[in-house]
């Protein structure tokens, strides 16, 4: 039988990090970006489905989506993707127990798992930020 | 299926998505940089470019793999979030069933589009 524990916090249990540190907030943001990407992805399946109607139908669909509003929305999705992908790689490493150090004998100064994970989190956030900056430059500044 | 197996597939699908969505995002959203490096093909949403890619076997296959992986990864994640709200068992089952049904329906529709456009004009 599956172990069941009452979630007394409700929605705040999803989003709130409390005193658990930045990793907990990274987790909450991972979920939020995941939900955003899922909503976009379902919409994207139907938008790209217009290809079945041929090039004319595709062009008219693209024309209706070529507004600053949709471009900003698309950029938001790119930001969410950048964060979700890079943080997801970090989570896979943590899941597999790599890049977070080996467990050792307890001795002063004491270390704990969250602290050992911190450099990986910082590296992931730097990588995600760099990807967002490159993407932002491509979206709004670089022209062909 | 046991939760541990679903969790394993969730992680495996993340790796598949990382590879194929990385390629997709690079082509679609880093196009100016790729073009400057001499790799890109211009405007990635231009009709000619879209249909040229869609009629290549590599892209058709990767679209279907990406579709399946992303639907499983996304909907399993969504279901897990809802299950964490300590819902009654019957509601949990209904949520799981609805996610599975939506996933299958979207996969069939998306695969149909990928294959139909691949075969278009052949």
mmCIF file of C-alpha atoms in Angstrom:
data_model
loop_
_atom_site.group_PDB
_atom_site.id
_atom_site.type_symbol
_atom_site.label_atom_id
_atom_site.label_comp_id
_atom_site.label_asym_id
_atom_site.label_seq_id
_atom_site.Cartn_x
_atom_site.Cartn_y
_atom_site.Cartn_z
ATOM 1 C CA UNK A 1 0.000 0.000 0.000
ATOM 2 C CA UNK A 2 1.253 3.457 -0.924
ATOM 3 C CA UNK A 3 2.461 5.594 1.951
ATOM 4 C CA UNK A 4 0.107 8.552 2.310
ATOM 5 C CA UNK A 5 0.900 11.686 4.187
ATOM 6 C CA UNK A 6 -1.527 14.548 4.602
ATOM 7 C CA UNK A 7 -0.437 17.695 2.784
ATOM 8 C CA UNK A 8 -1.630 20.247 5.303
ATOM 9 C CA UNK A 9 -0.082 23.195 3.492
ATOM 10 C CA UNK A 10 -2.102 22.739 0.284
ATOM 11 C CA UNK A 11 -0.889 24.983 -2.548
ATOM 12 C CA UNK A 12 1.653 26.660 -0.251
ATOM 13 C CA UNK A 13 3.212 23.234 0.125
ATOM 14 C CA UNK A 14 3.969 23.393 -3.602
ATOM 15 C CA UNK A 15 5.436 26.855 -3.715
ATOM 16 C CA UNK A 16 6.704 27.864 -0.322
ATOM 17 C CA UNK A 17 10.330 27.216 0.537
ATOM 18 C CA UNK A 18 10.112 28.292 4.171
ATOM 19 C CA UNK A 19 13.523 27.966 5.807
ATOM 20 C CA UNK A 20 14.644 25.164 3.495
ATOM 21 C CA UNK A 21 17.023 27.295 1.500
ATOM 22 C CA UNK A 22 17.477 28.178 -2.160
ATOM 23 C CA UNK A 23 17.292 24.546 -3.360
ATOM 24 C CA UNK A 24 13.686 24.402 -2.167
ATOM 25 C CA UNK A 25 12.828 27.599 -4.062
ATOM 26 C CA UNK A 26 14.657 26.231 -7.119
ATOM 27 C CA UNK A 27 12.378 23.189 -6.843
ATOM 28 C CA UNK A 28 9.242 25.354 -6.597
ATOM 29 C CA UNK A 29 10.337 27.379 -9.633
ATOM 30 C CA UNK A 30 11.081 24.122 -11.473
ATOM 31 C CA UNK A 31 7.465 23.102 -10.994
ATOM 32 C CA UNK A 32 6.065 26.496 -11.978
ATOM 33 C CA UNK A 33 8.134 26.585 -15.160
ATOM 34 C CA UNK A 34 7.129 22.976 -15.844
ATOM 35 C CA UNK A 35 3.454 23.893 -15.670
ATOM 36 C CA UNK A 36 4.003 26.871 -17.986
ATOM 37 C CA UNK A 37 5.917 24.759 -20.493
ATOM 38 C CA UNK A 38 3.223 22.045 -20.404
ATOM 39 C CA UNK A 39 0.472 24.601 -21.122
ATOM 40 C CA UNK A 40 2.514 26.042 -23.994
ATOM 41 C CA UNK A 41 3.368 22.574 -25.323
ATOM 42 C CA UNK A 42 -0.282 21.515 -25.580
ATOM 43 C CA UNK A 43 -1.051 24.755 -27.428
ATOM 44 C CA UNK A 44 2.024 24.194 -29.614
ATOM 45 C CA UNK A 45 0.755 20.747 -30.692
ATOM 46 C CA UNK A 46 -2.410 22.347 -32.095
ATOM 47 C CA UNK A 47 -0.596 25.326 -33.660
ATOM 48 C CA UNK A 48 1.889 23.078 -35.474
ATOM 49 C CA UNK A 49 -1.047 20.845 -36.404
ATOM 50 C CA UNK A 50 -2.039 23.544 -38.889
ATOM 51 C CA UNK A 51 0.752 22.210 -41.156
ATOM 52 C CA UNK A 52 -1.686 19.513 -42.226
ATOM 53 C CA UNK A 53 -3.640 22.230 -44.059
ATOM 54 C CA UNK A 54 -0.624 23.012 -46.260
ATOM 55 C CA UNK A 55 1.749 25.989 -46.555
ATOM 56 C CA UNK A 56 -1.045 28.571 -46.951
ATOM 57 C CA UNK A 57 -2.725 27.487 -43.731
ATOM 58 C CA UNK A 58 0.634 27.487 -41.925
ATOM 59 C CA UNK A 59 1.442 30.992 -43.145
ATOM 60 C CA UNK A 60 -1.934 32.359 -42.056
ATOM 61 C CA UNK A 61 -1.493 30.745 -38.612
ATOM 62 C CA UNK A 62 1.990 32.261 -38.273
ATOM 63 C CA UNK A 63 0.681 35.647 -39.431
ATOM 64 C CA UNK A 64 -1.987 35.608 -36.720
ATOM 65 C CA UNK A 65 0.704 34.841 -34.104
ATOM 66 C CA UNK A 66 3.206 37.456 -35.300
ATOM 67 C CA UNK A 67 2.383 40.062 -32.672
ATOM 68 C CA UNK A 68 4.621 41.548 -29.941
ATOM 69 C CA UNK A 69 2.363 39.875 -27.357
ATOM 70 C CA UNK A 70 3.002 36.382 -28.732
ATOM 71 C CA UNK A 71 6.702 37.138 -29.239
ATOM 72 C CA UNK A 72 6.995 38.144 -25.569
ATOM 73 C CA UNK A 73 5.083 34.992 -24.615
ATOM 74 C CA UNK A 74 7.423 32.884 -26.707
ATOM 75 C CA UNK A 75 10.415 34.517 -25.034
ATOM 76 C CA UNK A 76 8.921 33.752 -21.617
ATOM 77 C CA UNK A 77 8.625 30.113 -22.679
ATOM 78 C CA UNK A 78 12.284 30.193 -23.750
ATOM 79 C CA UNK A 79 13.254 31.564 -20.309
ATOM 80 C CA UNK A 80 11.178 28.851 -18.620
ATOM 81 C CA UNK A 81 12.749 26.193 -20.868
ATOM 82 C CA UNK A 82 16.285 27.448 -20.097
ATOM 83 C CA UNK A 83 15.688 27.309 -16.368
ATOM 84 C CA UNK A 84 13.766 24.018 -16.392
ATOM 85 C CA UNK A 85 16.339 22.262 -18.613
ATOM 86 C CA UNK A 86 19.473 23.363 -16.744
ATOM 87 C CA UNK A 87 17.920 22.889 -13.308
ATOM 88 C CA UNK A 88 16.602 19.522 -14.509
ATOM 89 C CA UNK A 89 20.148 18.430 -15.387
ATOM 90 C CA UNK A 90 21.185 19.444 -11.863
ATOM 91 C CA UNK A 91 18.309 17.419 -10.403
ATOM 92 C CA UNK A 92 19.342 14.341 -12.411
ATOM 93 C CA UNK A 93 22.905 14.656 -11.065
ATOM 94 C CA UNK A 94 21.546 14.980 -7.520
ATOM 95 C CA UNK A 95 19.199 12.025 -8.086
ATOM 96 C CA UNK A 96 22.148 9.902 -9.220
ATOM 97 C CA UNK A 97 24.274 11.151 -6.328
ATOM 98 C CA UNK A 98 26.961 12.652 -8.538
ATOM 99 C CA UNK A 99 28.680 16.052 -8.265
ATOM 100 C CA UNK A 100 27.485 16.492 -4.674
ATOM 101 C CA UNK A 101 30.413 14.879 -2.897
ATOM 102 C CA UNK A 102 30.695 11.618 -1.002
ATOM 103 C CA UNK A 103 29.280 11.001 2.451
ATOM 104 C CA UNK A 104 32.010 11.213 5.069
ATOM 105 C CA UNK A 105 32.646 10.846 8.775
ATOM 106 C CA UNK A 106 31.005 13.544 10.873
ATOM 107 C CA UNK A 107 33.711 15.892 12.024
ATOM 108 C CA UNK A 108 33.979 19.596 12.729
ATOM 109 C CA UNK A 109 33.364 21.823 10.768
ATOM 110 C CA UNK A 110 30.123 19.956 10.054
ATOM 111 C CA UNK A 111 28.783 19.778 6.539
ATOM 112 C CA UNK A 112 25.306 18.829 5.377
ATOM 113 C CA UNK A 113 23.869 17.653 2.081
ATOM 114 C CA UNK A 114 22.243 20.975 1.120
ATOM 115 C CA UNK A 115 25.569 22.743 1.582
ATOM 116 C CA UNK A 116 27.365 20.159 -0.546
ATOM 117 C CA UNK A 117 24.782 20.680 -3.287
ATOM 118 C CA UNK A 118 25.128 24.482 -3.232
ATOM 119 C CA UNK A 119 28.034 24.788 -5.747
ATOM 120 C CA UNK A 120 26.051 22.683 -8.231
ATOM 121 C CA UNK A 121 23.019 24.940 -7.787
ATOM 122 C CA UNK A 122 25.126 28.063 -8.313
ATOM 123 C CA UNK A 123 26.754 26.570 -11.433
ATOM 124 C CA UNK A 124 23.319 25.590 -12.812
ATOM 125 C CA UNK A 125 21.881 29.063 -12.201
ATOM 126 C CA UNK A 126 24.882 30.729 -13.882
ATOM 127 C CA UNK A 127 24.516 28.395 -16.905
ATOM 128 C CA UNK A 128 20.744 29.033 -17.098
ATOM 129 C CA UNK A 129 21.271 32.806 -16.886
ATOM 130 C CA UNK A 130 23.859 32.683 -19.669
ATOM 131 C CA UNK A 131 21.495 30.687 -21.871
ATOM 132 C CA UNK A 132 18.711 33.201 -21.166
ATOM 133 C CA UNK A 133 20.978 36.122 -22.108
ATOM 134 C CA UNK A 134 22.059 34.434 -25.362
ATOM 135 C CA UNK A 135 18.414 33.604 -26.156
ATOM 136 C CA UNK A 136 17.291 37.147 -25.319
ATOM 137 C CA UNK A 137 19.944 38.588 -27.616
ATOM 138 C CA UNK A 138 18.781 36.255 -30.387
ATOM 139 C CA UNK A 139 15.099 37.091 -29.813
ATOM 140 C CA UNK A 140 15.358 40.871 -29.684
ATOM 141 C CA UNK A 141 18.726 42.176 -30.878
ATOM 142 C CA UNK A 142 20.392 39.945 -33.443
ATOM 143 C CA UNK A 143 19.115 40.150 -36.988
ATOM 144 C CA UNK A 144 19.842 38.014 -40.014
ATOM 145 C CA UNK B 1 2.700 0.355 -13.166
ATOM 146 C CA UNK B 2 4.748 0.890 -10.028
ATOM 147 C CA UNK B 3 5.636 4.464 -9.123
ATOM 148 C CA UNK B 4 9.356 3.654 -9.139
ATOM 149 C CA UNK B 5 9.098 2.530 -12.765
ATOM 150 C CA UNK B 6 7.132 5.645 -13.741
ATOM 151 C CA UNK B 7 9.735 7.785 -11.972
ATOM 152 C CA UNK B 8 12.511 6.016 -13.906
ATOM 153 C CA UNK B 9 10.687 6.755 -17.194
ATOM 154 C CA UNK B 10 10.175 10.352 -16.044
ATOM 155 C CA UNK B 11 13.934 10.808 -15.693
ATOM 156 C CA UNK B 12 14.736 8.920 -18.898
ATOM 157 C CA UNK B 13 12.214 11.025 -20.827
ATOM 158 C CA UNK B 14 13.911 14.158 -19.400
ATOM 159 C CA UNK B 15 17.215 13.069 -20.959
ATOM 160 C CA UNK B 16 15.503 12.380 -24.319
ATOM 161 C CA UNK B 17 13.769 15.773 -24.170
ATOM 162 C CA UNK B 18 17.027 17.494 -23.290
ATOM 163 C CA UNK B 19 18.661 16.169 -26.470
ATOM 164 C CA UNK B 20 15.793 16.608 -28.936
ATOM 165 C CA UNK B 21 14.280 19.776 -27.485
ATOM 166 C CA UNK B 22 17.808 21.187 -27.286
ATOM 167 C CA UNK B 23 18.113 20.659 -31.056
ATOM 168 C CA UNK B 24 14.591 22.044 -31.617
ATOM 169 C CA UNK B 25 15.145 25.149 -29.460
ATOM 170 C CA UNK B 26 18.528 25.744 -31.076
ATOM 171 C CA UNK B 27 17.005 25.651 -34.564
ATOM 172 C CA UNK B 28 13.934 27.693 -33.664
ATOM 173 C CA UNK B 29 15.167 30.210 -31.100
ATOM 174 C CA UNK B 30 18.912 30.584 -31.574
ATOM 175 C CA UNK B 31 18.504 30.933 -35.327
ATOM 176 C CA UNK B 32 20.260 34.300 -35.658
ATOM 177 C CA UNK B 33 23.326 32.994 -33.821
ATOM 178 C CA UNK B 34 23.365 29.762 -35.855
ATOM 179 C CA UNK B 35 22.924 31.768 -39.042
ATOM 180 C CA UNK B 36 25.857 34.014 -38.070
ATOM 181 C CA UNK B 37 27.933 30.850 -37.541
ATOM 182 C CA UNK B 38 26.905 29.598 -40.992
ATOM 183 C CA UNK B 39 24.835 26.681 -39.633
ATOM 184 C CA UNK B 40 21.265 27.991 -39.731
ATOM 185 C CA UNK B 41 19.014 28.159 -42.733
ATOM 186 C CA UNK B 42 17.459 31.585 -42.267
ATOM 187 C CA UNK B 43 13.957 32.108 -40.892
ATOM 188 C CA UNK B 44 13.003 28.830 -39.131
ATOM 189 C CA UNK B 45 9.218 29.437 -39.238
ATOM 190 C CA UNK B 46 9.167 30.382 -42.910
ATOM 191 C CA UNK B 47 6.821 28.012 -44.695
ATOM 192 C CA UNK B 48 9.478 26.618 -47.078
ATOM 193 C CA UNK B 49 11.867 25.881 -44.188
ATOM 194 C CA UNK B 50 9.160 24.333 -42.002
ATOM 195 C CA UNK B 51 7.938 21.976 -44.726
ATOM 196 C CA UNK B 52 11.489 21.116 -45.868
ATOM 197 C CA UNK B 53 12.314 19.970 -42.320
ATOM 198 C CA UNK B 54 8.963 18.236 -41.819
ATOM 199 C CA UNK B 55 9.497 16.126 -44.972
ATOM 200 C CA UNK B 56 12.829 14.772 -43.738
ATOM 201 C CA UNK B 57 12.724 11.367 -42.042
ATOM 202 C CA UNK B 58 15.085 12.515 -39.259
ATOM 203 C CA UNK B 59 12.825 15.392 -38.217
ATOM 204 C CA UNK B 60 9.607 13.351 -38.522
ATOM 205 C CA UNK B 61 11.022 10.621 -36.264
ATOM 206 C CA UNK B 62 12.469 13.097 -33.750
ATOM 207 C CA UNK B 63 9.160 15.020 -33.632
ATOM 208 C CA UNK B 64 7.293 11.821 -32.703
ATOM 209 C CA UNK B 65 9.908 10.794 -30.104
ATOM 210 C CA UNK B 66 9.921 14.303 -28.648
ATOM 211 C CA UNK B 67 6.118 14.408 -28.623
ATOM 212 C CA UNK B 68 5.823 11.131 -26.718
ATOM 213 C CA UNK B 69 8.615 11.930 -24.267
ATOM 214 C CA UNK B 70 7.391 15.469 -23.563
ATOM 215 C CA UNK B 71 3.771 14.375 -23.098
ATOM 216 C CA UNK B 72 4.747 11.631 -20.666
ATOM 217 C CA UNK B 73 7.209 13.853 -18.784
ATOM 218 C CA UNK B 74 4.821 16.808 -18.563
ATOM 219 C CA UNK B 75 1.645 14.937 -17.728
ATOM 220 C CA UNK B 76 3.336 12.642 -15.205
ATOM 221 C CA UNK B 77 4.797 15.733 -13.523
ATOM 222 C CA UNK B 78 1.398 17.429 -13.547
ATOM 223 C CA UNK B 79 -0.280 14.335 -12.097
ATOM 224 C CA UNK B 80 2.359 14.128 -9.356
ATOM 225 C CA UNK B 81 1.752 17.737 -8.375
ATOM 226 C CA UNK B 82 -1.984 17.141 -8.099
ATOM 227 C CA UNK B 83 -1.482 13.933 -6.114
ATOM 228 C CA UNK B 84 0.572 15.867 -3.564
ATOM 229 C CA UNK B 85 -2.565 17.772 -2.574
ATOM 230 C CA UNK B 86 -3.727 14.706 -0.610
ATOM 231 C CA UNK B 87 -6.786 14.205 -2.776
ATOM 232 C CA UNK B 88 -9.294 11.408 -2.066
ATOM 233 C CA UNK B 89 -8.219 8.122 -3.665
ATOM 234 C CA UNK B 90 -11.055 8.174 -6.221
ATOM 235 C CA UNK B 91 -10.093 11.695 -7.350
ATOM 236 C CA UNK B 92 -6.436 10.634 -7.636
ATOM 237 C CA UNK B 93 -7.465 7.756 -9.906
ATOM 238 C CA UNK B 94 -9.641 10.070 -11.998
ATOM 239 C CA UNK B 95 -6.758 12.568 -12.343
ATOM 240 C CA UNK B 96 -4.378 9.778 -13.354
ATOM 241 C CA UNK B 97 -6.867 8.420 -15.893
ATOM 242 C CA UNK B 98 -7.585 11.875 -17.348
ATOM 243 C CA UNK B 99 -3.840 12.595 -17.733
ATOM 244 C CA UNK B 100 -3.260 9.232 -19.436
ATOM 245 C CA UNK B 101 -6.236 9.733 -21.759
ATOM 246 C CA UNK B 102 -5.192 13.294 -22.664
ATOM 247 C CA UNK B 103 -1.637 12.082 -23.267
ATOM 248 C CA UNK B 104 -2.733 9.289 -25.619
ATOM 249 C CA UNK B 105 -5.122 11.580 -27.528
ATOM 250 C CA UNK B 106 -2.493 14.311 -27.981
ATOM 251 C CA UNK B 107 0.124 11.741 -28.989
ATOM 252 C CA UNK B 108 -2.148 10.252 -31.649
ATOM 253 C CA UNK B 109 -3.049 13.696 -33.020
ATOM 254 C CA UNK B 110 0.553 14.976 -32.997
ATOM 255 C CA UNK B 111 1.911 11.772 -34.576
ATOM 256 C CA UNK B 112 -0.773 11.922 -37.258
ATOM 257 C CA UNK B 113 0.278 15.496 -38.115
ATOM 258 C CA UNK B 114 3.994 14.589 -38.209
ATOM 259 C CA UNK B 115 3.406 11.567 -40.481
ATOM 260 C CA UNK B 116 0.818 13.331 -42.706
ATOM 261 C CA UNK B 117 3.132 16.306 -43.344
ATOM 262 C CA UNK B 118 6.083 13.938 -43.922
ATOM 263 C CA UNK B 119 4.078 12.113 -46.623
ATOM 264 C CA UNK B 120 2.671 15.301 -48.150
ATOM 265 C CA UNK B 121 3.555 15.641 -51.835
ATOM 266 C CA UNK B 122 5.243 12.205 -52.070
#
